[in-house]
Structures are given as C-alpha cells and as structure tokens.
PDB file of C-alpha atoms in Angstrom:
ATOM      1  CA  ASP A   1      55.657  68.084 130.054  1.00 94.00           C
ATOM      2  CA  LEU A   2      54.565  71.477 131.417  1.00 95.00           C
ATOM      3  CA  ILE A   3      57.933  72.999 130.506  1.00 96.00           C
ATOM      4  CA  CYS A   4      57.489  71.753 126.921  1.00 94.00           C
ATOM      5  CA  SER A   5      54.005  73.237 126.617  1.00 93.00           C
ATOM      6  CA  ARG A   6      52.747  76.739 125.876  1.00 92.00           C
ATOM      7  CA  ASN A   7      51.343  76.926 129.426  1.00 94.00           C
ATOM      8  CA  THR A   8      54.529  78.375 130.910  1.00 95.00           C
ATOM      9  CA  THR A   9      53.128  81.628 132.301  1.00 95.00           C
ATOM     10  CA  GLY A  10      54.593  82.125 135.775  1.00 95.00           C
ATOM     11  CA  LEU A  11      57.497  79.755 135.258  1.00 96.00           C
ATOM     12  CA  PHE A  12      60.943  81.165 135.884  1.00 97.00           C
ATOM     13  CA  GLN A  13      62.636  82.343 132.695  1.00 94.00           C
ATOM     14  CA  ILE A  14      60.290  80.637 130.199  1.00 96.00           C
ATOM     15  CA  GLY A  15      57.046  82.576 130.620  1.00 95.00           C
ATOM     16  CA  SER A  16      57.651  84.929 127.673  1.00 94.00           C
ATOM     17  CA  ASN A  17      56.090  84.470 124.241  1.00 94.00           C
ATOM     18  CA  THR A  18      59.542  83.784 122.777  1.00 92.00           C
ATOM     19  CA  TYR A  19      59.962  80.755 125.046  1.00 93.00           C
ATOM     20  CA  LYS A  20      56.355  79.672 124.641  1.00 93.00           C
ATOM     21  CA  GLN A  21      56.904  79.490 120.889  1.00 91.00           C
ATOM     22  CA  ARG A  22      60.086  77.435 121.194  1.00 92.00           C
ATOM     23  CA  MET A  23      59.891  75.178 124.249  1.00 93.00           C
ATOM     24  CA  ARG A  24      57.588  72.652 122.599  1.00 91.00           C
ATOM     25  CA  ARG A  25      60.081  72.207 119.745  1.00 93.00           C
ATOM     26  CA  LEU A  26      63.162  72.382 121.961  1.00 92.00           C
ATOM     27  CA  ASN A  27      61.552  69.602 124.007  1.00 92.00           C
ATOM     28  CA  PRO A  28      63.985  69.365 126.930  1.00 95.00           C
ATOM     29  CA  ARG A  29      63.690  66.058 128.786  1.00 93.00           C
ATOM     30  CA  ASN A  30      66.216  66.656 131.564  1.00 96.00           C
ATOM     31  CA  ILE A  31      67.930  69.493 133.428  1.00 97.00           C
ATOM     32  CA  GLU A  32      70.950  69.507 131.107  1.00 96.00           C
ATOM     33  CA  GLN A  33      68.776  69.900 127.999  1.00 95.00           C
ATOM     34  CA  LEU A  34      66.694  72.564 129.746  1.00 97.00           C
ATOM     35  CA  ALA A  35      69.918  74.467 130.505  1.00 97.00           C
ATOM     36  CA  ASP A  36      70.825  74.235 126.801  1.00 95.00           C
ATOM     37  CA  CYS A  37      67.426  75.669 125.882  1.00 94.00           C
ATOM     38  CA  LEU A  38      67.738  78.553 128.326  1.00 95.00           C
ATOM     39  CA  ALA A  39      71.157  79.400 126.890  1.00 93.00           C
ATOM     40  CA  LEU A  40      69.926  79.062 123.289  1.00 92.00           C
ATOM     41  CA  VAL A  41      66.789  81.181 123.408  1.00 89.00           C
ATOM     42  CA  ARG A  42      68.591  84.509 123.436  1.00 83.00           C
ATOM     43  CA  GLY A  43      68.848  87.242 120.830  1.00 77.00           C
ATOM     44  CA  PRO A  44      72.180  86.313 119.206  1.00 75.00           C
ATOM     45  CA  CYS A  45      71.295  82.596 119.028  1.00 82.00           C
ATOM     46  CA  ILE A  46      67.901  83.338 117.545  1.00 85.00           C
ATOM     47  CA  GLN A  47      69.357  85.832 115.049  1.00 82.00           C
ATOM     48  CA  SER A  48      71.998  83.339 113.920  1.00 83.00           C
ATOM     49  CA  GLY A  49      69.460  80.496 113.651  1.00 88.00           C
ATOM     50  CA  LEU A  50      71.233  78.279 116.176  1.00 88.00           C
ATOM     51  CA  ASP A  51      68.038  77.740 118.143  1.00 89.00           C
ATOM     52  CA  GLU A  52      66.324  76.639 114.921  1.00 93.00           C
ATOM     53  CA  SER A  53      69.154  74.194 114.129  1.00 93.00           C
ATOM     54  CA  TYR A  54      68.976  72.763 117.651  1.00 92.00           C
ATOM     55  CA  MET A  55      65.193  72.337 117.335  1.00 93.00           C
ATOM     56  CA  LYS A  56      65.482  70.610 113.954  1.00 95.00           C
ATOM     57  CA  ILE A  57      68.082  68.222 115.367  1.00 94.00           C
ATOM     58  CA  GLN A  58      65.829  67.518 118.373  1.00 90.00           C
ATOM     59  CA  GLU A  59      62.923  66.839 115.988  1.00 92.00           C
ATOM     60  CA  GLY A  60      65.055  64.593 113.791  1.00 94.00           C
ATOM     61  CA  SER A  61      64.666  66.677 110.627  1.00 96.00           C
ATOM     62  CA  GLU A  62      68.324  67.744 110.617  1.00 96.00           C
ATOM     63  CA  THR A  63      71.488  65.940 111.597  1.00 96.00           C
ATOM     64  CA  ILE A  64      74.392  67.214 113.652  1.00 96.00           C
ATOM     65  CA  LYS A  65      77.027  68.745 111.395  1.00 92.00           C
ATOM     66  CA  LEU A  66      80.329  67.029 112.052  1.00 95.00           C
ATOM     67  CA  VAL A  67      83.235  69.485 111.970  1.00 95.00           C
ATOM     68  CA  HIS A  68      86.291  67.752 113.433  1.00 96.00           C
ATOM     69  CA  PRO A  69      86.654  65.009 116.086  1.00 97.00           C
ATOM     70  CA  ILE A  70      87.911  67.535 118.665  1.00 96.00           C
ATOM     71  CA  TYR A  71      84.990  69.925 118.081  1.00 96.00           C
ATOM     72  CA  ASP A  72      82.455  67.110 117.747  1.00 97.00           C
ATOM     73  CA  GLU A  73      83.439  65.607 121.104  1.00 97.00           C
ATOM     74  CA  ILE A  74      83.115  68.940 122.909  1.00 96.00           C
ATOM     75  CA  THR A  75      79.711  69.757 121.379  1.00 95.00           C
ATOM     76  CA  ALA A  76      78.242  66.226 121.379  1.00 95.00           C
ATOM     77  CA  SER A  77      75.845  66.944 124.259  1.00 93.00           C
ATOM     78  CA  THR A  78      74.644  70.219 122.670  1.00 93.00           C
ATOM     79  CA  ASN A  79      73.774  68.896 119.203  1.00 93.00           C
ATOM     80  CA  GLY A  80      77.030  70.094 117.653  1.00 93.00           C
ATOM     81  CA  ILE A  81      76.402  73.691 118.683  1.00 91.00           C
ATOM     82  CA  MET A  82      78.842  75.561 120.895  1.00 90.00           C
ATOM     83  CA  ILE A  83      76.559  77.045 123.545  1.00 90.00           C
ATOM     84  CA  TYR A  84      78.727  77.421 126.631  1.00 92.00           C
ATOM     85  CA  GLN A  85      81.841  79.383 127.484  1.00 90.00           C
ATOM     86  CA  GLU A  86      83.364  76.208 128.857  1.00 93.00           C
ATOM     87  CA  GLN A  87      83.062  74.580 125.427  1.00 94.00           C
ATOM     88  CA  ILE A  88      85.101  77.395 123.883  1.00 92.00           C
ATOM     89  CA  MET A  89      87.713  77.057 126.629  1.00 94.00           C
ATOM     90  CA  PHE A  90      87.892  73.254 126.222  1.00 95.00           C
ATOM     91  CA  LEU A  91      88.194  73.560 122.446  1.00 95.00           C
ATOM     92  CA  CYS A  92      91.081  75.996 122.855  1.00 95.00           C
ATOM     93  CA  ALA A  93      92.653  73.655 125.415  1.00 96.00           C
ATOM     94  CA  LYS A  94      92.294  70.629 123.120  1.00 96.00           C
ATOM     95  CA  LEU A  95      94.086  72.630 120.464  1.00 95.00           C
ATOM     96  CA  GLY A  96      96.896  73.338 122.950  1.00 94.00           C
ATOM     97  CA  LEU A  97      96.089  76.555 124.862  1.00 95.00           C
ATOM     98  CA  SER A  98      95.760  76.746 128.626  1.00 95.00           C
ATOM     99  CA  LEU A  99      92.253  77.021 130.065  1.00 92.00           C
ATOM    100  CA  TYR A 100      93.144  80.530 131.185  1.00 94.00           C
ATOM    101  CA  ASP A 101      94.009  81.543 127.619  1.00 95.00           C
ATOM    102  CA  GLY A 102      90.789  79.862 126.460  1.00 93.00           C
ATOM    103  CA  TYR A 103      88.904  82.079 128.890  1.00 91.00           C
ATOM    104  CA  VAL A 104      90.741  85.132 127.507  1.00 93.00           C
ATOM    105  CA  VAL A 105      89.521  84.098 124.023  1.00 91.00           C
ATOM    106  CA  VAL A 106      85.925  83.858 125.312  1.00 89.00           C
ATOM    107  CA  LYS A 107      86.066  87.301 126.892  1.00 89.00           C
ATOM    108  CA  ALA A 108      87.896  88.902 123.956  1.00 88.00           C
ATOM    109  CA  GLY A 109      85.255  87.552 121.579  1.00 83.00           C
ATOM    110  CA  ALA A 110      82.423  88.792 123.774  1.00 82.00           C
ATOM    111  CA  LYS A 111      83.988  92.269 123.841  1.00 84.00           C
ATOM    112  CA  LYS A 112      84.921  92.202 120.127  1.00 80.00           C
ATOM    113  CA  LYS A 113      88.611  92.760 120.872  1.00 85.00           C
ATOM    114  CA  LYS A 114      89.865  91.794 117.428  1.00 81.00           C
ATOM    115  CA  ASP A 115      93.519  92.521 118.192  1.00 85.00           C
ATOM    116  CA  VAL A 116      93.490  90.014 121.071  1.00 88.00           C
ATOM    117  CA  LEU A 117      91.606  87.475 118.981  1.00 86.00           C
ATOM    118  CA  LYS A 118      94.025  87.796 116.080  1.00 85.00           C
ATOM    119  CA  LYS A 119      96.936  87.064 118.424  1.00 89.00           C
ATOM    120  CA  TYR A 120      95.174  83.934 119.683  1.00 92.00           C
ATOM    121  CA  GLU A 121      94.109  82.898 116.201  1.00 93.00           C
ATOM    122  CA  ASP A 122      97.746  82.784 115.097  1.00 92.00           C
ATOM    123  CA  LYS A 123      98.795  81.017 118.299  1.00 94.00           C
ATOM    124  CA  LEU A 124      95.975  78.465 117.999  1.00 95.00           C
ATOM    125  CA  TRP A 125      96.806  77.758 114.360  1.00 96.00           C
ATOM    126  CA  ASP A 126     100.439  77.090 115.291  1.00 96.00           C
ATOM    127  CA  LEU A 127      99.203  74.572 117.878  1.00 96.00           C
ATOM    128  CA  ALA A 128      96.494  73.033 115.671  1.00 95.00           C
ATOM    129  CA  LYS A 129      98.219  72.687 112.302  1.00 95.00           C
ATOM    130  CA  ASP A 130      99.409  69.152 113.088  1.00 94.00           C
ATOM    131  CA  LYS A 131      95.840  68.146 113.995  1.00 94.00           C
ATOM    132  CA  MET A 132      93.831  69.549 111.058  1.00 96.00           C
ATOM    133  CA  ASP A 133      93.942  71.416 107.786  1.00 96.00           C
ATOM    134  CA  LYS A 134      93.715  75.225 107.581  1.00 97.00           C
ATOM    135  CA  GLU A 135      90.177  75.207 106.167  1.00 96.00           C
ATOM    136  CA  THR A 136      88.879  73.174 109.131  1.00 96.00           C
ATOM    137  CA  PHE A 137      90.769  75.373 111.579  1.00 96.00           C
ATOM    138  CA  ASP A 138      89.386  78.570 109.992  1.00 96.00           C
ATOM    139  CA  TYR A 139      85.858  77.184 110.201  1.00 93.00           C
ATOM    140  CA  MET A 140      86.314  76.201 113.862  1.00 93.00           C
ATOM    141  CA  PHE A 141      87.881  79.548 114.750  1.00 92.00           C
ATOM    142  CA  LYS A 142      84.912  81.337 113.161  1.00 89.00           C
ATOM    143  CA  LEU A 143      82.615  79.227 115.359  1.00 87.00           C
ATOM    144  CA  ILE A 144      84.688  80.269 118.382  1.00 86.00           C
ATOM    145  CA  LEU A 145      84.347  83.940 117.423  1.00 84.00           C
ATOM    146  CA  ASP A 146      80.618  83.656 116.795  1.00 83.00           C
ATOM    147  CA  SER A 147      79.865  81.759 119.984  1.00 83.00           C
ATOM    148  CA  ALA A 148      81.961  84.091 122.127  1.00 77.00           C
ATOM    149  CA  LYS A 149      79.367  86.784 121.391  1.00 77.00           C
ATOM    150  CA  TYR A 150      76.535  84.954 123.138  1.00 80.00           C
ATOM    151  CA  SER A 151      77.837  81.981 125.116  1.00 83.00           C
ATOM    152  CA  PHE A 152      76.625  81.382 128.649  1.00 85.00           C
ATOM    153  CA  ASN A 153      78.533  79.969 131.554  1.00 89.00           C
ATOM    154  CA  LYS A 154      77.157  76.431 131.979  1.00 94.00           C
ATOM    155  CA  SER A 155      76.698  76.736 135.741  1.00 94.00           C
ATOM    156  CA  HIS A 156      74.586  79.862 135.182  1.00 94.00           C
ATOM    157  CA  ALA A 157      72.353  78.068 132.672  1.00 96.00           C
ATOM    158  CA  THR A 158      72.099  75.000 134.929  1.00 97.00           C
ATOM    159  CA  SER A 159      71.104  77.121 137.935  1.00 97.00           C
ATOM    160  CA  TYR A 160      68.406  78.778 135.836  1.00 97.00           C
ATOM    161  CA  ALA A 161      67.239  75.356 134.630  1.00 98.00           C
ATOM    162  CA  LEU A 162      66.861  74.131 138.210  1.00 98.00           C
ATOM    163  CA  LEU A 163      64.821  77.221 139.129  1.00 98.00           C
ATOM    164  CA  THR A 164      62.662  76.730 136.033  1.00 98.00           C
ATOM    165  CA  TYR A 165      62.077  73.105 136.971  1.00 97.00           C
ATOM    166  CA  VAL A 166      61.169  73.996 140.566  1.00 97.00           C
ATOM    167  CA  THR A 167      58.656  76.639 139.457  1.00 97.00           C
ATOM    168  CA  ALA A 168      57.132  74.090 137.036  1.00 97.00           C
ATOM    169  CA  TYR A 169      56.894  71.589 139.895  1.00 97.00           C
ATOM    170  CA  TYR A 170      55.097  74.129 142.088  1.00 97.00           C
ATOM    171  CA  LYS A 171      52.768  75.151 139.269  1.00 96.00           C
ATOM    172  CA  THR A 172      51.894  71.518 138.610  1.00 94.00           C
TER     173      THR A 172
END
C-alpha cells in the first residue's frame, strides 16, 4: 500500500515526483508488477504513452490490444506491452530466430543500427510468413523496433523491485 501511495519519499527508485504521480495508478500488487512499473516509468515509455496504456488497463478503462497469438502470449503478463528485452528475444525466437539473434535485434534497435535491423526484418519475415500476414508482421516488427529503444532486462527490473520493496518495508 505504501508503494502505491504518494508517500514514497526515501524509497528506492520511486521517491521522485514522476513516480509519485504514477504509482497509485500503476497499482503494483506483487514484485513482478512492481518490476513492470519500474521498467515503464522511464522517458521513452512516458513519451510514447505506454505507461498511460498500462495504467488504463490496470484501472480497467482500457483493454489489452490483441495483436497475434505469439505476441499476446509473450506480453500477457505485461498487459500486452513489450517491456523487457527478453520479450523481444522470445518473440524473435517464436518467429524462428535463435535467442542470440533475438538479442542482436534488441541491441541493434537500442543503438538505432538500421542496417542490422533491416537484415533481421527480412530474415524474420521469411520465417514468419507462414504464421501471419504481412500487415500483422509489420505491426509486430514496429513494436520490436520501438521497444528496443527503451526495454529493460527483466532481472534488472526485478532486482530494483526487490530493493524498492525492502525500503518500503523498512519505512513502514
């Protein structure tokens, strides 16, 4: 309850005004959701409105946008939003790439290496065309590109969530 309040001064990672404004609406109820929140409340996510979408889904005023069964399965625990690097890697793997190549896609997106991304876009489409239509693939690949710019490693976010929880415990 403390984590979801505006009384977060002194708590690890969520003491800023940005978090104070959002934590009540993000309303994390477990460590996994808290990790999602810590990964979401960052400049690129805020600028793109992903944090707002997540909050609306949490509040019940918006529903999860279903994209494709492969994507939907991978993002089910994060309200249909690709937050973590691992989600990008798993999506690439489900489409047929190795996890290593999925990681290369994550890093290329983060560094805006369009030549590398174009190579993987063509390769992914060749692997995915039996699983979906081109319009769906293009939409999913755009989500991969967008999320590569801001995605966190899940273990990093989870470690931060545990530290946040511990500081809330001590404050309480």
